[in-house]
Tab-separated table of C-alpha atoms in Angstrom:
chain	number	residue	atom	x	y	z
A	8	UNK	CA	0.000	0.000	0.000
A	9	UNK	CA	1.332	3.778	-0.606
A	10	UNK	CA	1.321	6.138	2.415
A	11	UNK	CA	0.446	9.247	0.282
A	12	UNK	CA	-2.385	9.895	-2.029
A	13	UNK	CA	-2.524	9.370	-5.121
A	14	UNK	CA	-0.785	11.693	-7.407
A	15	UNK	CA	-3.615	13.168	-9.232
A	16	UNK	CA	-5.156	13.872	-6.248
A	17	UNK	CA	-1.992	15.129	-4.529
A	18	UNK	CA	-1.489	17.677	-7.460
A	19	UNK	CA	-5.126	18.541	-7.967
A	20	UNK	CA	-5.490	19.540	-4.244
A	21	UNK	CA	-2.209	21.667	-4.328
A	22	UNK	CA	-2.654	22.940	-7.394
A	23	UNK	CA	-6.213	24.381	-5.768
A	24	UNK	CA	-4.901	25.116	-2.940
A	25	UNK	CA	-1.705	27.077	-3.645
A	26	UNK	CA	-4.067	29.575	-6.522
A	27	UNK	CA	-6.612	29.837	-4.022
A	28	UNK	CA	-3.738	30.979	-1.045
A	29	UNK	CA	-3.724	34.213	-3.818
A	30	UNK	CA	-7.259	34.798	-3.143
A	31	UNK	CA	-9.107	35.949	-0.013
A	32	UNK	CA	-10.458	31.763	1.134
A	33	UNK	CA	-13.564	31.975	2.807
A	34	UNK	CA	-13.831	30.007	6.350
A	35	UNK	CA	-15.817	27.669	4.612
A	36	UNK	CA	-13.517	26.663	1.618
A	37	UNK	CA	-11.280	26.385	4.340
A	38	UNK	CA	-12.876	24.100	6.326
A	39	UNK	CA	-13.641	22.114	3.324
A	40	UNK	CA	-9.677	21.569	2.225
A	41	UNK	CA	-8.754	20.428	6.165
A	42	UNK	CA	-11.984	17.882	5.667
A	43	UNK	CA	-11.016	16.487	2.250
A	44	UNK	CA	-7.056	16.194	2.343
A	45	UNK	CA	-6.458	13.374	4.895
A	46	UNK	CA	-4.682	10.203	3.634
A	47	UNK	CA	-7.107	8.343	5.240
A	48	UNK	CA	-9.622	9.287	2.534
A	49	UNK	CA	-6.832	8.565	-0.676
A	50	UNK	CA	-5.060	5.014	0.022
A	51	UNK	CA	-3.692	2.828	-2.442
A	52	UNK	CA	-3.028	-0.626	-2.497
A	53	UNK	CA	-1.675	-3.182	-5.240
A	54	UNK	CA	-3.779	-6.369	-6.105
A	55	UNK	CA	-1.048	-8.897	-6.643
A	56	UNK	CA	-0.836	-10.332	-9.930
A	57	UNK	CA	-2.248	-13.473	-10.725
A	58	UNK	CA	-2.202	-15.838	-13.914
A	59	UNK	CA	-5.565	-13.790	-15.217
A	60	UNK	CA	-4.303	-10.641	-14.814
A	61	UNK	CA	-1.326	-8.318	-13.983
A	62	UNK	CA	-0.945	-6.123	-10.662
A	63	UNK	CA	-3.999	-3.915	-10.131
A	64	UNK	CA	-4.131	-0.435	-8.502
A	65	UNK	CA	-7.186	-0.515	-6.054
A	66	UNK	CA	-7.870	3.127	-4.178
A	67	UNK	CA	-10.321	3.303	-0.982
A	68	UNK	CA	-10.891	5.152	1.440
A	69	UNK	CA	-11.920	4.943	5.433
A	70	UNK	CA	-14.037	6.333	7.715
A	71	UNK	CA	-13.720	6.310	11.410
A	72	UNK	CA	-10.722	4.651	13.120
A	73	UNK	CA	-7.744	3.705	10.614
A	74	UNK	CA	-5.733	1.110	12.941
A	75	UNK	CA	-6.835	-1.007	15.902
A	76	UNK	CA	-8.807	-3.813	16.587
A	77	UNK	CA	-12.667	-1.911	15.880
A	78	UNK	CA	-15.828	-3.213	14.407
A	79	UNK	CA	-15.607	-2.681	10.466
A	80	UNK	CA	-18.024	-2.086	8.170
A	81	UNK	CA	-17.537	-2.863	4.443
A	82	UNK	CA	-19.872	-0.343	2.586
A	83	UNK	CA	-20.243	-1.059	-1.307
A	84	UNK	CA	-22.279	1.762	-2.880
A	85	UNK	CA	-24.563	2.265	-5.822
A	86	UNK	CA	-23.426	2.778	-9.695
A	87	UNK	CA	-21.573	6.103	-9.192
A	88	UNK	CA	-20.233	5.374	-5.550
A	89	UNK	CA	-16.753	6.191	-5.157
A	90	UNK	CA	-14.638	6.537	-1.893
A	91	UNK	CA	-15.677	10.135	-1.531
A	92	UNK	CA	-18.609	9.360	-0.273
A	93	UNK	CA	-16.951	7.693	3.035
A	94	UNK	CA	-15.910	11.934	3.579
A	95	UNK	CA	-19.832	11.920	4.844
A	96	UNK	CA	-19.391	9.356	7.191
A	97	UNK	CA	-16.432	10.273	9.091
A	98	UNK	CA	-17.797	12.179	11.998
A	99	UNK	CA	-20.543	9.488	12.978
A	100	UNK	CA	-18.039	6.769	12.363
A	101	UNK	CA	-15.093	8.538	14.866
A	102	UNK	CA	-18.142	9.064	17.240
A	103	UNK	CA	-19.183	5.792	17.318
A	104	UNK	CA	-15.391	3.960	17.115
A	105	UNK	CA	-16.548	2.297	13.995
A	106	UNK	CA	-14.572	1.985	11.128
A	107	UNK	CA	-16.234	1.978	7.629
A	108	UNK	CA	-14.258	0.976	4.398
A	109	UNK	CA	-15.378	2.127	0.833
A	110	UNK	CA	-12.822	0.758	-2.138
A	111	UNK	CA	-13.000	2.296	-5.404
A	112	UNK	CA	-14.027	-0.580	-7.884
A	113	UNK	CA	-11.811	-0.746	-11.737
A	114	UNK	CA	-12.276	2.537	-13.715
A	115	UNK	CA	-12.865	4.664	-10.565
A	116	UNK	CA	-10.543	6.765	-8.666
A	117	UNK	CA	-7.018	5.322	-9.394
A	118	UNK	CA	-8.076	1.794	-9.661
A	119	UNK	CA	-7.095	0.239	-12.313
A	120	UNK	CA	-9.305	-0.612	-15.814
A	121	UNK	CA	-10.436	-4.334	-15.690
A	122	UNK	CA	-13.075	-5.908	-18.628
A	123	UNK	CA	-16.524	-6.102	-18.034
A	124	UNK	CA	-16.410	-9.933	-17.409
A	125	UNK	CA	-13.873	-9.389	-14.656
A	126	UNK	CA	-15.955	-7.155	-12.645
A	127	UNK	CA	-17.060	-9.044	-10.439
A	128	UNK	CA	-14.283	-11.236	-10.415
A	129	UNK	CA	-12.015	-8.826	-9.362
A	130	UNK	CA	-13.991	-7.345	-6.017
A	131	UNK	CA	-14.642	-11.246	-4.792
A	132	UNK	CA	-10.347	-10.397	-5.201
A	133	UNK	CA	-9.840	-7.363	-4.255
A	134	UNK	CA	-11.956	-7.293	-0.412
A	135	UNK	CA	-10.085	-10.560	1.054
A	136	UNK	CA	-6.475	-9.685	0.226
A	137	UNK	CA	-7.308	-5.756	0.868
A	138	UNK	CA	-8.769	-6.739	4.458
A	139	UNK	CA	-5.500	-9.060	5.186
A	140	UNK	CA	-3.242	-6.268	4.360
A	141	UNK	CA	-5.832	-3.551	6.535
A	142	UNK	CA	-5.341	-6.835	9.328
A	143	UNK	CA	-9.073	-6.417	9.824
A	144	UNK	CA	-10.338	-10.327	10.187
A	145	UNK	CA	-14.013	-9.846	9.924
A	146	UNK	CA	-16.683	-7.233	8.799
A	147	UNK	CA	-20.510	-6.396	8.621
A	148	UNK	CA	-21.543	-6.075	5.111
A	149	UNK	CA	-23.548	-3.262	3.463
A	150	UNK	CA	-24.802	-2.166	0.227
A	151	UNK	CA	-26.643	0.134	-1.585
A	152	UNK	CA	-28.471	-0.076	-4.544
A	153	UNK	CA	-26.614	-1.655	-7.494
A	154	UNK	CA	-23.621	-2.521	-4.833
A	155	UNK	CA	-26.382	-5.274	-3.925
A	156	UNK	CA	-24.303	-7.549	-6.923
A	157	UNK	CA	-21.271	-7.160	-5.274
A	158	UNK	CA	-22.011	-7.663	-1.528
A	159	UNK	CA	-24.143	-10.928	-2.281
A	160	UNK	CA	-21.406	-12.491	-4.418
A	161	UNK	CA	-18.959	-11.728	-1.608
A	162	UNK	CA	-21.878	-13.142	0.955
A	163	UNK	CA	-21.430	-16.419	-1.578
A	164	UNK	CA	-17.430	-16.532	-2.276
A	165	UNK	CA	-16.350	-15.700	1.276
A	166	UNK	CA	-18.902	-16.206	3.979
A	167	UNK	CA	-15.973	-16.642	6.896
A	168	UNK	CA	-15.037	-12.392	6.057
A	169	UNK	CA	-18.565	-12.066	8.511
A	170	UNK	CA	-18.267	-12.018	11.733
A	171	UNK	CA	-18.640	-15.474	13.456
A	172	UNK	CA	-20.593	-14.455	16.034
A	173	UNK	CA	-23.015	-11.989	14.718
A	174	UNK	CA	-22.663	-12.077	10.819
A	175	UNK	CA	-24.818	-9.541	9.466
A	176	UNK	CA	-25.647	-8.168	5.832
A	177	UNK	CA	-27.362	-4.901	5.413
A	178	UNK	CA	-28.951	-4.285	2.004
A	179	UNK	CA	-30.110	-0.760	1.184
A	180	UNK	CA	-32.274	-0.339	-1.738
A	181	UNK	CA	-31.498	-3.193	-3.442
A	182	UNK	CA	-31.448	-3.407	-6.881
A	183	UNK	CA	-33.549	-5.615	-9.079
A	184	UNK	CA	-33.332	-6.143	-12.575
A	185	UNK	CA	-35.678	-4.760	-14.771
A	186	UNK	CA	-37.724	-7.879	-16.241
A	187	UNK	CA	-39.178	-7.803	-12.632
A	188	UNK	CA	-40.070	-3.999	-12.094
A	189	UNK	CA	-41.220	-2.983	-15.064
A	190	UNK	CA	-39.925	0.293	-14.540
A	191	UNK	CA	-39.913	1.917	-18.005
A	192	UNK	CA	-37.371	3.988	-17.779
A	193	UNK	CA	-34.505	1.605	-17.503
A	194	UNK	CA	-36.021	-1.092	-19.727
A	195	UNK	CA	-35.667	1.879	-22.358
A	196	UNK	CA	-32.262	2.492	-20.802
A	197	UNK	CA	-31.244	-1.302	-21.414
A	198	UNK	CA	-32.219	-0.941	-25.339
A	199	UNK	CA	-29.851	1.479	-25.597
A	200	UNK	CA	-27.030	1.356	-28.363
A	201	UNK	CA	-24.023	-0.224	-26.306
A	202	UNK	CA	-21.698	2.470	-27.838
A	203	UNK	CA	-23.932	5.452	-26.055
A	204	UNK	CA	-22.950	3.632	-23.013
A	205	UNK	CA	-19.403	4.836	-23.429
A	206	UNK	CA	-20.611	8.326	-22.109
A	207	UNK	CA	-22.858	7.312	-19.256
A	208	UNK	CA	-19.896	9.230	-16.868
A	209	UNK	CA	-20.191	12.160	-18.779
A	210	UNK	CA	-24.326	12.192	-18.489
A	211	UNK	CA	-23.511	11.456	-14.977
A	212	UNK	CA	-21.378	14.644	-14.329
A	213	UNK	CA	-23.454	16.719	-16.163
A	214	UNK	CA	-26.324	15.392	-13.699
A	215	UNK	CA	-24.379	15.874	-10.564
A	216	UNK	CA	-22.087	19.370	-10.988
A	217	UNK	CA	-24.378	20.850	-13.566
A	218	UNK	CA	-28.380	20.434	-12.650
A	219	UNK	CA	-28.253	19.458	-8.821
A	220	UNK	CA	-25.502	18.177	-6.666
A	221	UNK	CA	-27.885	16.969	-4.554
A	222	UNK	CA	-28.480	13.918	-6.508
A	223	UNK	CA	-27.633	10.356	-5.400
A	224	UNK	CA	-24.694	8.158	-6.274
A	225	UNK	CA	-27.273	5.855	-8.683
A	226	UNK	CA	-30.698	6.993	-8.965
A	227	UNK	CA	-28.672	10.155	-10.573
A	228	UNK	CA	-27.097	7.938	-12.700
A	229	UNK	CA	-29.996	6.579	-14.847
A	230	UNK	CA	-32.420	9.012	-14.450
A	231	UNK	CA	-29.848	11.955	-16.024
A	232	UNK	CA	-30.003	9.465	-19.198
A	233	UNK	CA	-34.016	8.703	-18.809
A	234	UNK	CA	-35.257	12.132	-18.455
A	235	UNK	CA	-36.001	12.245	-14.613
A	236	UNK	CA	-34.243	13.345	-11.737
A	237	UNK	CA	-36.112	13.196	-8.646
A	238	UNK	CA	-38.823	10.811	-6.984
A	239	UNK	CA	-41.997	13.071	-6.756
A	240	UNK	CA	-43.325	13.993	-3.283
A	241	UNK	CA	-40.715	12.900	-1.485
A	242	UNK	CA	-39.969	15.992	0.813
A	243	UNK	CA	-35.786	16.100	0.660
A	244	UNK	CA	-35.047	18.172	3.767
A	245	UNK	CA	-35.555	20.108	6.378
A	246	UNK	CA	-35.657	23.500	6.163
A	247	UNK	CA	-34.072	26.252	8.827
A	248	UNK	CA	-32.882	25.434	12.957
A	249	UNK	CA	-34.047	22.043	12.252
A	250	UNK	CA	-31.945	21.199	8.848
A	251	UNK	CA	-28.675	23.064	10.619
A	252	UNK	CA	-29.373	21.313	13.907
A	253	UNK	CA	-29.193	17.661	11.341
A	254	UNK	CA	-26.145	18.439	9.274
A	255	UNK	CA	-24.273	19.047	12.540
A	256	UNK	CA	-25.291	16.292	14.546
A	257	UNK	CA	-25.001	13.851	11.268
A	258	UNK	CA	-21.591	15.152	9.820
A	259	UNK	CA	-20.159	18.109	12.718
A	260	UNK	CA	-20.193	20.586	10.343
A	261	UNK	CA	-21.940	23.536	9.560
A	262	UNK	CA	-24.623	24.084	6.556
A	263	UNK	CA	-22.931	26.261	4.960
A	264	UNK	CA	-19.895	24.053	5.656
A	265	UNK	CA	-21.649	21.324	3.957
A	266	UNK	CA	-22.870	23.285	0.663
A	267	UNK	CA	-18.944	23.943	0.113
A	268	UNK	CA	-18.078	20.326	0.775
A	269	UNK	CA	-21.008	18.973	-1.398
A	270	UNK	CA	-19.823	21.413	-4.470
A	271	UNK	CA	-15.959	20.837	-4.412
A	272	UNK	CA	-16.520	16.799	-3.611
A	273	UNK	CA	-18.365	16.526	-6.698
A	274	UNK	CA	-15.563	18.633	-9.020
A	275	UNK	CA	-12.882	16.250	-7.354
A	276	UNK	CA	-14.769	12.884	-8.131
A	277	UNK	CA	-14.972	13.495	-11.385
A	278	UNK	CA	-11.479	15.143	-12.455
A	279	UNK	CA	-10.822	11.576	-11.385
A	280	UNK	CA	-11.619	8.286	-13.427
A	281	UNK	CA	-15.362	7.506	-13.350
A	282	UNK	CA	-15.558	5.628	-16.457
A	283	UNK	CA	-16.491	2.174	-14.621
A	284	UNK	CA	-20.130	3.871	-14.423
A	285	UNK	CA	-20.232	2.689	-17.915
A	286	UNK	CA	-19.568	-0.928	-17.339
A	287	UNK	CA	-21.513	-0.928	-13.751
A	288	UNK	CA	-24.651	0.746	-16.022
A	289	UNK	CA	-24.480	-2.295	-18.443
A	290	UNK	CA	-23.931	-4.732	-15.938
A	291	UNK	CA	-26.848	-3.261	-14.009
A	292	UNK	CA	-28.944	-3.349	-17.258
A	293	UNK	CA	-27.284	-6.931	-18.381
A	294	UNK	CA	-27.639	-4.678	-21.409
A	295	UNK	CA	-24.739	-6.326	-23.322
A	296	UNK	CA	-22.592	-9.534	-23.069
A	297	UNK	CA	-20.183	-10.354	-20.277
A	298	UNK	CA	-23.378	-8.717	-17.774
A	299	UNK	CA	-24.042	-11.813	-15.848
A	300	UNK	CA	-24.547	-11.285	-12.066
A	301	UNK	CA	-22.692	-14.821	-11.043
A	302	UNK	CA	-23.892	-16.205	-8.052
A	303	UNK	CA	-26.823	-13.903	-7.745
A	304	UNK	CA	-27.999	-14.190	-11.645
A	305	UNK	CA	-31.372	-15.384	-10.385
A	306	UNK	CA	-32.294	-14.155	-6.947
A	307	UNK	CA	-34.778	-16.785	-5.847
A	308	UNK	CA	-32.058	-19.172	-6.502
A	309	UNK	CA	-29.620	-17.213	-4.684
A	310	UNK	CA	-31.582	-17.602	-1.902
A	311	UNK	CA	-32.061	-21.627	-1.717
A	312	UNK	CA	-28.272	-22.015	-2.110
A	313	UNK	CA	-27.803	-19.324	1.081
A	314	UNK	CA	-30.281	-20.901	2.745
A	315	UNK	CA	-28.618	-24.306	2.328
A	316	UNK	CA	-25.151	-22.660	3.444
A	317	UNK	CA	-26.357	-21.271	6.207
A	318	UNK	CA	-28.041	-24.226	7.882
A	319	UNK	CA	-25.127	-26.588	7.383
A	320	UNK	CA	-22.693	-23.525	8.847
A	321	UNK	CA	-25.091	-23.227	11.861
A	322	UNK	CA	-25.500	-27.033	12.227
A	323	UNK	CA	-22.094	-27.312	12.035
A	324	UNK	CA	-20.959	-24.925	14.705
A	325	UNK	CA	-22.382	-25.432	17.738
A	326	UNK	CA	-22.744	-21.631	18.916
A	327	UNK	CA	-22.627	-19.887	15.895
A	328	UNK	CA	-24.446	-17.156	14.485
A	329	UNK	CA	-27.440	-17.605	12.081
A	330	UNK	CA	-26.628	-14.999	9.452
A	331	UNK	CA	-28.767	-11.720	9.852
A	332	UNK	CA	-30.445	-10.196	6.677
A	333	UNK	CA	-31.673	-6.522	6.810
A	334	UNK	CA	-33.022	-5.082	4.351
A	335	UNK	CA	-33.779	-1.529	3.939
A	336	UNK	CA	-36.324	-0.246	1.614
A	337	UNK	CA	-36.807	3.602	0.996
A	338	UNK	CA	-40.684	4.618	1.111
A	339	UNK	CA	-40.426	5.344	-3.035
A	340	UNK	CA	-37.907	4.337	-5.105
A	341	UNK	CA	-37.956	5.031	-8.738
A	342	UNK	CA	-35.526	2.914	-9.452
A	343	UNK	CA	-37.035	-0.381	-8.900
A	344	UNK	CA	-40.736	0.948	-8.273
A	345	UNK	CA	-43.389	-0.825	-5.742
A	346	UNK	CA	-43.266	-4.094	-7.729
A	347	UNK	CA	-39.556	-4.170	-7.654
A	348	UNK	CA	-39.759	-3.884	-3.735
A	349	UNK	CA	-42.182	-6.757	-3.468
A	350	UNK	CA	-40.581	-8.686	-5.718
A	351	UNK	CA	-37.093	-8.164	-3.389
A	352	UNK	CA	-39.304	-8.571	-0.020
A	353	UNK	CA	-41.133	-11.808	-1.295
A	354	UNK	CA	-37.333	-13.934	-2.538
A	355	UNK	CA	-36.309	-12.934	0.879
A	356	UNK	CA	-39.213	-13.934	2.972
A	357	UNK	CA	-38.351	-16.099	6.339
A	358	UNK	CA	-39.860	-18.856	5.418
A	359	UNK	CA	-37.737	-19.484	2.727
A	360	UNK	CA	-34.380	-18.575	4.293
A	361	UNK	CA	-34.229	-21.635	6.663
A	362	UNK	CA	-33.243	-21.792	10.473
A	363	UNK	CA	-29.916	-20.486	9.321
A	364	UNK	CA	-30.993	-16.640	8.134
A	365	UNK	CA	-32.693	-14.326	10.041
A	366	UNK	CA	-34.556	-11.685	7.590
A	367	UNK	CA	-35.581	-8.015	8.807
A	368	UNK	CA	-37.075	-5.517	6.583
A	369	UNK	CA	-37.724	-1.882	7.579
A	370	UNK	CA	-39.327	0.959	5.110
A	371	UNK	CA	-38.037	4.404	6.420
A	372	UNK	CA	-40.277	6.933	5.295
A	373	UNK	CA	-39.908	10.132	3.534
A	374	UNK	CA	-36.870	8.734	1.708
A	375	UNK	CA	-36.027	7.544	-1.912
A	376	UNK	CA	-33.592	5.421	-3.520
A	377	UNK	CA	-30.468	7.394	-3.156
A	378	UNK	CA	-31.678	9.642	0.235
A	379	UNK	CA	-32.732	6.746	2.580
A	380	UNK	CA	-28.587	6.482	2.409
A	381	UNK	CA	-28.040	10.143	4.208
A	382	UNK	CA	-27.055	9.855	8.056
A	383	UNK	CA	-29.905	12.562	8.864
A	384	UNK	CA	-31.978	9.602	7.873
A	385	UNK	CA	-30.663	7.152	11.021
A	386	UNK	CA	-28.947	4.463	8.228
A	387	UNK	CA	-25.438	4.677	9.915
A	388	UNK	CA	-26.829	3.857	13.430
A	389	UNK	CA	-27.938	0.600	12.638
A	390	UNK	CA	-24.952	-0.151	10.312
A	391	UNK	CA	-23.261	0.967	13.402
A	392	UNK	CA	-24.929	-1.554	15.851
A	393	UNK	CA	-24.540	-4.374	13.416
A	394	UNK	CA	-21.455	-4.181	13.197
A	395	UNK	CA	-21.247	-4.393	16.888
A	396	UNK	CA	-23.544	-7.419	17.313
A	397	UNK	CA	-26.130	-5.320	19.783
């Protein structure tokens, strides 16, 4: 692993920071450089090279406590998640002595271009050898949206990374194909020429820096491409004492404070690589060949081999934990609609997860797809709790 950031970064930062040292910086801006420059939130590490592929550059990020033997949270965000996101987590996560790791995956950040095939692949790689180097033994499990692929294929591939004792996997608006939403939109979106795919980033940017920062890491994503941006009537904050009194308690900063950080995260992310959002859209869409979602290509299925797993683990081990599945649904989510919710709810329902799974499902209300993720919304105190068994 290198000890400084990476060198885009590095000069992109200093290069800000030394025209802006000209200028009159406002408290805010400078606020915003102290909270973006640590290390902590622009690691490197080097995937070892194997006999599919050469050494691979993987950048991440963490929240909370670097060193020391603390409960760890693996978060793997939606489409356009990068480790900038982890910045928003880092005064709930020092709080609460939790740490949370986010790992840029291939074509993001400094981490090196893989094919489209090797997606996958390459995480199931990447998160054991990354959490031996990090010395970090075990870890609760979280996704959001279109991270759902990758944290059940690691559920599959390396069940022993969860905690013995209290293995738990939290799954935040998880994604679900289109053939079982119906949620127009996208199944226009996965008729789309593969070649206009090749921009997706771009539409991305243009969605996040140009028409609302505000948006999400994946609901952004399509909807920039599909025409809509928002989930109607889903109020998106609080206004006045009670919004300040939120953003300080959720992130220690000011509003103000947070504006800044909101705008110049955004410009950083993408002067960096973000072309993987144009293989994590077709894989998302299984718009093209070399989409397949490996272990979890058909959920139901998914769930009978789990369940299988999880009773011979438990009947195995005499005091060990039944696996712990919690699911968190936003009230509306445009992204997989009301039938794509169901549909999720019904593969996972306890009846058909066996005396090895335990299956919770919560709705928190007045959120979408990509909101229900913000710590004014509560999310990072259960993650939190999970990942200490209480």
């Amino acid at each position: 692993m290198l000890t400084t950031p990476p060198s885009f970064l590095f000069r992109q930062i200093n290069a800000r920071a030394c025209r802006k040292m000209s200028l009159n910086l406002s408290p805010q801006e400078e606020e915003v450089i102290k909270i973006i420059s640590p290390i902590k939130f622009h690691r490197l590490f080097t995937l070892p090279a194997t006999e599919n592929h050469g050494p691979l550059k993987v950048s991440y990020s963490i929240a909370g406590p670097e060193d020391g033997d603390v409960p760890t949270i693996l978060l793997v965000g939606g489409m356009a998640h990068t480790r900038w996101y982890n910045i928003w987590n880092e005064h709930l996560a020092q709080k609460e002595g939790v740490r949370i790791l986010c790992i840029d995956r291939p074509s993001f950040g400094a981490s090196t271009p893989v094919r489209l095939d090797q997606r996958l692949a390459i995480f199931l790689e990447t998160v054991p050898a990354l959490l031996a180097h990090l010395h970090i033994p075990h870890i609760s499990l979280a996704s959001h949206s279109s991270g759902t692929l990758f944290a059940l294929n690691l559920l599959a591939a390396h069940p022993d990374l969860l905690s013995p004792a209290h293995p738990t996997v939290t799954l935040i608006s998880p994604w679900v194909h289109q053939s079982h939403t119906a949620v127009l939109s996208l199944v226009a979106a996965s008729h789309l020429p593969n070649p206009l795919l090749n921009h997706w980033d771009a539409i991305i940017k243009f969605g996040l820096t140009r028409v609302s920062p505000a948006l999400g890491s994946s609901s952004g994503a399509l909807a920039s491409l599909t025409g809509w941006f928002r989930t109607p009537g889903v109020e998106k904050g609080r206004r006045g004492e009670e919004e300040e009194r939120k953003c300080r308690e959720a992130f220690g900063i000011t509003g103000e404070v947070r504006k800044e950080l909101e705008k110049t995260m955004f410009r950083y992310v993408f002067e960096e690589n973000t072309k993987g959002a144009n293989d994590e859209a077709r894989l998302c869409l299984k718009s093209t060949e070399g989409c397949g979602w490996l272990a979890c290509e058909d959920y139901p299925e998914f769930v009978k081999s789990t369940k299988d797993t999880w009773e011979n683990r438990v009947d195995a081990n005499v005091g060990a934990g039944k696996l712990k599945i919690r699911i968190v649904l936003p009230e509306e989510d445009a992204m997989v609609g009301e039938k794509g919710k169901e549909y999720f709810k019904e593969c996972w329902k306890q009846e058909k997860c066996g005396r090895g799974i335990e299956v919770e499902c919560v709705e928190i209300k007045g959120t979408d797809h990509d909101s229900v993720t913000n710590p004014e919304n509560g999310i990072l105190e259960s993650l939190f709790s999970a990942a200490k068994g209480q």
